Amino acid sequence: MTTNTALEEKFREVGGKRPYVQRLFGRIAGIYDLMNRLMSLGLDRYWRKRAARYLALATGQTGLDLGAGTADLSIAVVNGAGPGTKMIGMDITPEMLDEGRRKLVRMGLQDRIELRVGDAEHIDLPDNSVDGCCSAFMVRNLADIPQGFREMLRVVRPGGRVVCLEISHPPGKIFGSLFYLYFYKLAPLFGTIIGKAFEEYNYLPNSLTTFPKAPALKEIMEEAGWSDVRYYYLNGGIVAIHVGTKAE
Ligand SMILES: C[S@@+](CC[C@H](N)C(=O)[O-])C[C@H]1O[C@@H](n2cnc3c(N)ncnc32)[C@H](O)[C@@H]1O
């Protein structure tokens, strides 16, 4: 049985990818931030800052952060934007949002970022109701990626942007091989030893195996209706930021 067939079997056992992902993040919510910092060697903060800059929310606007988790991307957006800019962070895993809420209170940002339980594939918001939509390391977890991008298009106002920050497939052969060695072998080892979470941190690399390469993800976004879609590789393509605009 290949690793991904085994993973699909696990999804089936609990009723699908969504409940599997929700339980998995529920179990690691308490160690999620620390593991992120360690496994990305601190780069994850810089990646989110860049994503926030591409979202480019103006003073007083409201953005949506899907798969907000512990709220780090929403925090990067409001810290980089003018006063009065607000974020709604949605996630299917209440435990991740609870961690996020505690962090927002510590930072005094609870009035600018509202965290709610919600599904990126069926967003509980009216059409054209937010000025922009972003996500960090969420899209890879969706059961139906095109459906996610169609929903984002529906809720963003005409002229607004979508920004997707995700792990990617580095295009360079040598660097790519080194990255895969790290991502498929060392990162799960860190997760198992430091985080005591073997299954959870083995899901991480496996979720990348079937995830589209950056040019293919761009096509998915275009087919979902996003215009002027571009992508930017960071750190040699370890991650990619895709940016699209909703036509006026
Ligand atoms: C890798 S974490 C990323 C969290 C956060 N965005 C960050 O930058 O650290 C992925 C998050 O996506 C959430 N998620 C997965 N599928 C989702 C869906 N269909 N709708 C909303 N959130 C989802 C998970 O619960 C998890 O909190």
PDB file of N, CA and C in Angstrom, residues 113-168:
ATOM      1  N   ILE A 113      -9.394  41.278  15.420  1.00  0.00           N
ATOM      2  CA  ILE A 113      -9.447  39.957  14.772  1.00  0.00           C
ATOM      3  C   ILE A 113     -10.515  39.111  15.454  1.00  0.00           C
ATOM      4  N   GLU A 114     -11.500  38.686  14.652  1.00  0.00           N
ATOM      5  CA  GLU A 114     -12.560  37.846  15.213  1.00  0.00           C
ATOM      6  C   GLU A 114     -12.360  36.425  14.707  1.00  0.00           C
ATOM      7  N   LEU A 115     -12.289  35.469  15.612  1.00  0.00           N
ATOM      8  CA  LEU A 115     -12.071  34.078  15.199  1.00  0.00           C
ATOM      9  C   LEU A 115     -13.378  33.295  15.312  1.00  0.00           C
ATOM     10  N   ARG A 116     -13.735  32.577  14.239  1.00  0.00           N
ATOM     11  CA  ARG A 116     -14.982  31.801  14.243  1.00  0.00           C
ATOM     12  C   ARG A 116     -14.745  30.427  13.627  1.00  0.00           C
ATOM     13  N   VAL A 117     -15.542  29.463  14.079  1.00  0.00           N
ATOM     14  CA  VAL A 117     -15.505  28.148  13.445  1.00  0.00           C
ATOM     15  C   VAL A 117     -16.184  28.275  12.084  1.00  0.00           C
ATOM     16  N   GLY A 118     -15.549  27.755  11.048  1.00  0.00           N
ATOM     17  CA  GLY A 118     -16.156  27.828   9.712  1.00  0.00           C
ATOM     18  C   GLY A 118     -15.340  27.057   8.701  1.00  0.00           C
ATOM     19  N   ASP A 119     -16.003  26.621   7.643  1.00  0.00           N
ATOM     20  CA  ASP A 119     -15.395  25.763   6.627  1.00  0.00           C
ATOM     21  C   ASP A 119     -15.088  26.560   5.357  1.00  0.00           C
ATOM     22  N   ALA A 120     -13.849  26.467   4.904  1.00  0.00           N
ATOM     23  CA  ALA A 120     -13.419  27.208   3.708  1.00  0.00           C
ATOM     24  C   ALA A 120     -14.136  26.733   2.440  1.00  0.00           C
ATOM     25  N   GLU A 121     -14.675  25.521   2.472  1.00  0.00           N
ATOM     26  CA  GLU A 121     -15.361  25.026   1.267  1.00  0.00           C
ATOM     27  C   GLU A 121     -16.823  25.465   1.234  1.00  0.00           C
ATOM     28  N   HIS A 122     -17.331  25.961   2.363  1.00  0.00           N
ATOM     29  CA  HIS A 122     -18.725  26.467   2.444  1.00  0.00           C
ATOM     30  C   HIS A 122     -18.668  27.661   3.388  1.00  0.00           C
ATOM     31  N   ILE A 123     -18.257  28.808   2.884  1.00  0.00           N
ATOM     32  CA  ILE A 123     -17.990  29.959   3.774  1.00  0.00           C
ATOM     33  C   ILE A 123     -19.310  30.607   4.200  1.00  0.00           C
ATOM     34  N   ASP A 124     -19.449  30.758   5.510  1.00  0.00           N
ATOM     35  CA  ASP A 124     -20.693  31.301   6.038  1.00  0.00           C
ATOM     36  C   ASP A 124     -20.637  32.841   6.034  1.00  0.00           C
ATOM     37  N   LEU A 125     -20.565  33.410   4.847  1.00  0.00           N
ATOM     38  CA  LEU A 125     -20.558  34.869   4.679  1.00  0.00           C
ATOM     39  C   LEU A 125     -21.301  35.191   3.377  1.00  0.00           C
ATOM     40  N   PRO A 126     -21.928  36.381   3.301  1.00  0.00           N
ATOM     41  CA  PRO A 126     -22.626  36.748   2.062  1.00  0.00           C
ATOM     42  C   PRO A 126     -21.661  36.998   0.892  1.00  0.00           C
ATOM     43  N   ASP A 127     -22.195  37.012  -0.315  1.00  0.00           N
ATOM     44  CA  ASP A 127     -21.407  37.341  -1.514  1.00  0.00           C
ATOM     45  C   ASP A 127     -20.788  38.735  -1.345  1.00  0.00           C
ATOM     46  N   ASN A 128     -19.613  38.944  -1.899  1.00  0.00           N
ATOM     47  CA  ASN A 128     -18.940  40.259  -1.972  1.00  0.00           C
ATOM     48  C   ASN A 128     -18.828  40.968  -0.615  1.00  0.00           C
ATOM     49  N   SER A 129     -18.671  40.198   0.465  1.00  0.00           N
ATOM     50  CA  SER A 129     -18.751  40.817   1.793  1.00  0.00           C
ATOM     51  C   SER A 129     -17.402  41.159   2.415  1.00  0.00           C
ATOM     52  N   VAL A 130     -16.278  40.683   1.838  1.00  0.00           N
ATOM     53  CA  VAL A 130     -14.975  41.043   2.408  1.00  0.00           C
ATOM     54  C   VAL A 130     -14.090  41.685   1.325  1.00  0.00           C
ATOM     55  N   ASP A 131     -13.095  42.450   1.793  1.00  0.00           N
ATOM     56  CA  ASP A 131     -12.241  43.186   0.846  1.00  0.00           C
ATOM     57  C   ASP A 131     -11.111  42.332   0.291  1.00  0.00           C
ATOM     58  N   GLY A 132     -10.818  41.212   0.949  1.00  0.00           N
ATOM     59  CA  GLY A 132      -9.762  40.319   0.469  1.00  0.00           C
ATOM     60  C   GLY A 132      -9.781  39.055   1.293  1.00  0.00           C
ATOM     61  N   CYS A 133      -9.178  38.005   0.735  1.00  0.00           N
ATOM     62  CA  CYS A 133      -9.196  36.723   1.432  1.00  0.00           C
ATOM     63  C   CYS A 133      -7.808  36.093   1.368  1.00  0.00           C
ATOM     64  N   CYS A 134      -7.346  35.545   2.487  1.00  0.00           N
ATOM     65  CA  CYS A 134      -6.012  34.949   2.489  1.00  0.00           C
ATOM     66  C   CYS A 134      -6.028  33.617   3.237  1.00  0.00           C
ATOM     67  N   SER A 135      -4.977  32.860   3.036  1.00  0.00           N
ATOM     68  CA  SER A 135      -4.826  31.611   3.796  1.00  0.00           C
ATOM     69  C   SER A 135      -3.339  31.283   3.859  1.00  0.00           C
ATOM     70  N   ALA A 136      -2.962  30.602   4.929  1.00  0.00           N
ATOM     71  CA  ALA A 136      -1.572  30.144   5.055  1.00  0.00           C
ATOM     72  C   ALA A 136      -1.591  28.669   5.427  1.00  0.00           C
ATOM     73  N   PHE A 137      -1.037  27.853   4.591  1.00  0.00           N
ATOM     74  CA  PHE A 137      -0.873  26.416   4.853  1.00  0.00           C
ATOM     75  C   PHE A 137      -2.215  25.726   5.109  1.00  0.00           C
ATOM     76  N   MET A 138      -3.277  26.237   4.458  1.00  0.00           N
ATOM     77  CA  MET A 138      -4.616  25.667   4.628  1.00  0.00           C
ATOM     78  C   MET A 138      -5.059  24.907   3.384  1.00  0.00           C
ATOM     79  N   VAL A 139      -4.775  25.461   2.198  1.00  0.00           N
ATOM     80  CA  VAL A 139      -5.363  24.932   0.952  1.00  0.00           C
ATOM     81  C   VAL A 139      -4.990  23.461   0.737  1.00  0.00           C
ATOM     82  N   ARG A 140      -3.774  23.090   1.153  1.00  0.00           N
ATOM     83  CA  ARG A 140      -3.306  21.706   1.013  1.00  0.00           C
ATOM     84  C   ARG A 140      -4.200  20.726   1.776  1.00  0.00           C
ATOM     85  N   ASN A 141      -4.898  21.244   2.775  1.00  0.00           N
ATOM     86  CA  ASN A 141      -5.737  20.381   3.610  1.00  0.00           C
ATOM     87  C   ASN A 141      -7.164  20.234   3.100  1.00  0.00           C
ATOM     88  N   LEU A 142      -7.515  20.975   2.055  1.00  0.00           N
ATOM     89  CA  LEU A 142      -8.899  20.929   1.574  1.00  0.00           C
ATOM     90  C   LEU A 142      -9.187  19.617   0.861  1.00  0.00           C
ATOM     91  N   ALA A 143     -10.418  19.139   1.000  1.00  0.00           N
ATOM     92  CA  ALA A 143     -10.837  17.937   0.272  1.00  0.00           C
ATOM     93  C   ALA A 143     -11.066  18.311  -1.193  1.00  0.00           C
ATOM     94  N   ASP A 144     -11.537  19.547  -1.443  1.00  0.00           N
ATOM     95  CA  ASP A 144     -11.869  19.983  -2.806  1.00  0.00           C
ATOM     96  C   ASP A 144     -11.289  21.405  -3.002  1.00  0.00           C
ATOM     97  N   ILE A 145     -10.076  21.459  -3.534  1.00  0.00           N
ATOM     98  CA  ILE A 145      -9.375  22.758  -3.666  1.00  0.00           C
ATOM     99  C   ILE A 145     -10.128  23.728  -4.601  1.00  0.00           C
ATOM    100  N   PRO A 146     -10.599  23.276  -5.782  1.00  0.00           N
ATOM    101  CA  PRO A 146     -11.333  24.217  -6.652  1.00  0.00           C
ATOM    102  C   PRO A 146     -12.559  24.813  -5.958  1.00  0.00           C
ATOM    103  N   GLN A 147     -13.261  23.986  -5.182  1.00  0.00           N
ATOM    104  CA  GLN A 147     -14.446  24.485  -4.446  1.00  0.00           C
ATOM    105  C   GLN A 147     -14.028  25.584  -3.464  1.00  0.00           C
ATOM    106  N   GLY A 148     -12.880  25.413  -2.790  1.00  0.00           N
ATOM    107  CA  GLY A 148     -12.379  26.430  -1.872  1.00  0.00           C
ATOM    108  C   GLY A 148     -12.158  27.751  -2.601  1.00  0.00           C
ATOM    109  N   PHE A 149     -11.504  27.696  -3.764  1.00  0.00           N
ATOM    110  CA  PHE A 149     -11.227  28.950  -4.489  1.00  0.00           C
ATOM    111  C   PHE A 149     -12.504  29.583  -5.067  1.00  0.00           C
ATOM    112  N   ARG A 150     -13.490  28.740  -5.398  1.00  0.00           N
ATOM    113  CA  ARG A 150     -14.775  29.309  -5.876  1.00  0.00           C
ATOM    114  C   ARG A 150     -15.480  30.034  -4.735  1.00  0.00           C
ATOM    115  N   GLU A 151     -15.429  29.451  -3.533  1.00  0.00           N
ATOM    116  CA  GLU A 151     -16.052  30.092  -2.380  1.00  0.00           C
ATOM    117  C   GLU A 151     -15.349  31.417  -2.041  1.00  0.00           C
ATOM    118  N   MET A 152     -14.009  31.417  -2.112  1.00  0.00           N
ATOM    119  CA  MET A 152     -13.255  32.660  -1.830  1.00  0.00           C
ATOM    120  C   MET A 152     -13.692  33.745  -2.820  1.00  0.00           C
ATOM    121  N   LEU A 153     -13.852  33.345  -4.098  1.00  0.00           N
ATOM    122  CA  LEU A 153     -14.256  34.323  -5.123  1.00  0.00           C
ATOM    123  C   LEU A 153     -15.646  34.889  -4.810  1.00  0.00           C
ATOM    124  N   ARG A 154     -16.514  34.028  -4.359  1.00  0.00           N
ATOM    125  CA  ARG A 154     -17.889  34.466  -4.064  1.00  0.00           C
ATOM    126  C   ARG A 154     -17.907  35.540  -2.965  1.00  0.00           C
ATOM    127  N   VAL A 155     -17.109  35.358  -1.897  1.00  0.00           N
ATOM    128  CA  VAL A 155     -17.236  36.270  -0.748  1.00  0.00           C
ATOM    129  C   VAL A 155     -16.398  37.547  -0.880  1.00  0.00           C
ATOM    130  N   VAL A 156     -15.399  37.538  -1.791  1.00  0.00           N
ATOM    131  CA  VAL A 156     -14.565  38.744  -1.952  1.00  0.00           C
ATOM    132  C   VAL A 156     -15.290  39.733  -2.877  1.00  0.00           C
ATOM    133  N   ARG A 157     -15.188  41.017  -2.559  1.00  0.00           N
ATOM    134  CA  ARG A 157     -15.837  42.044  -3.405  1.00  0.00           C
ATOM    135  C   ARG A 157     -15.064  42.190  -4.721  1.00  0.00           C
ATOM    136  N   PRO A 158     -15.728  42.655  -5.788  1.00  0.00           N
ATOM    137  CA  PRO A 158     -15.005  42.884  -7.044  1.00  0.00           C
ATOM    138  C   PRO A 158     -13.818  43.826  -6.811  1.00  0.00           C
ATOM    139  N   GLY A 159     -12.682  43.490  -7.380  1.00  0.00           N
ATOM    140  CA  GLY A 159     -11.467  44.302  -7.203  1.00  0.00           C
ATOM    141  C   GLY A 159     -10.612  43.808  -6.038  1.00  0.00           C
ATOM    142  N   GLY A 160     -11.166  42.941  -5.171  1.00  0.00           N
ATOM    143  CA  GLY A 160     -10.421  42.428  -4.014  1.00  0.00           C
ATOM    144  C   GLY A 160      -9.499  41.274  -4.407  1.00  0.00           C
ATOM    145  N   ARG A 161      -8.592  40.958  -3.480  1.00  0.00           N
ATOM    146  CA  ARG A 161      -7.573  39.945  -3.797  1.00  0.00           C
ATOM    147  C   ARG A 161      -7.749  38.650  -3.016  1.00  0.00           C
ATOM    148  N   VAL A 162      -7.173  37.587  -3.572  1.00  0.00           N
ATOM    149  CA  VAL A 162      -6.990  36.351  -2.831  1.00  0.00           C
ATOM    150  C   VAL A 162      -5.483  36.115  -2.727  1.00  0.00           C
ATOM    151  N   VAL A 163      -5.035  35.685  -1.562  1.00  0.00           N
ATOM    152  CA  VAL A 163      -3.610  35.375  -1.367  1.00  0.00           C
ATOM    153  C   VAL A 163      -3.510  34.003  -0.720  1.00  0.00           C
ATOM    154  N   CYS A 164      -2.758  33.121  -1.362  1.00  0.00           N
ATOM    155  CA  CYS A 164      -2.607  31.756  -0.831  1.00  0.00           C
ATOM    156  C   CYS A 164      -1.122  31.474  -0.587  1.00  0.00           C
ATOM    157  N   LEU A 165      -0.773  31.308   0.688  1.00  0.00           N
ATOM    158  CA  LEU A 165       0.607  30.932   1.052  1.00  0.00           C
ATOM    159  C   LEU A 165       0.603  29.433   1.341  1.00  0.00           C
ATOM    160  N   GLU A 166       1.437  28.696   0.623  1.00  0.00           N
ATOM    161  CA  GLU A 166       1.483  27.241   0.825  1.00  0.00           C
ATOM    162  C   GLU A 166       2.892  26.698   0.633  1.00  0.00           C
ATOM    163  N   ILE A 167       3.127  25.545   1.251  1.00  0.00           N
ATOM    164  CA  ILE A 167       4.348  24.792   0.957  1.00  0.00           C
ATOM    165  C   ILE A 167       4.278  24.451  -0.529  1.00  0.00           C
ATOM    166  N   SER A 168       5.429  24.446  -1.206  1.00  0.00           N
ATOM    167  CA  SER A 168       5.384  24.140  -2.632  1.00  0.00           C
ATOM    168  C   SER A 168       6.446  23.104  -2.985  1.00  0.00           C
TER     169      SER A 168
END
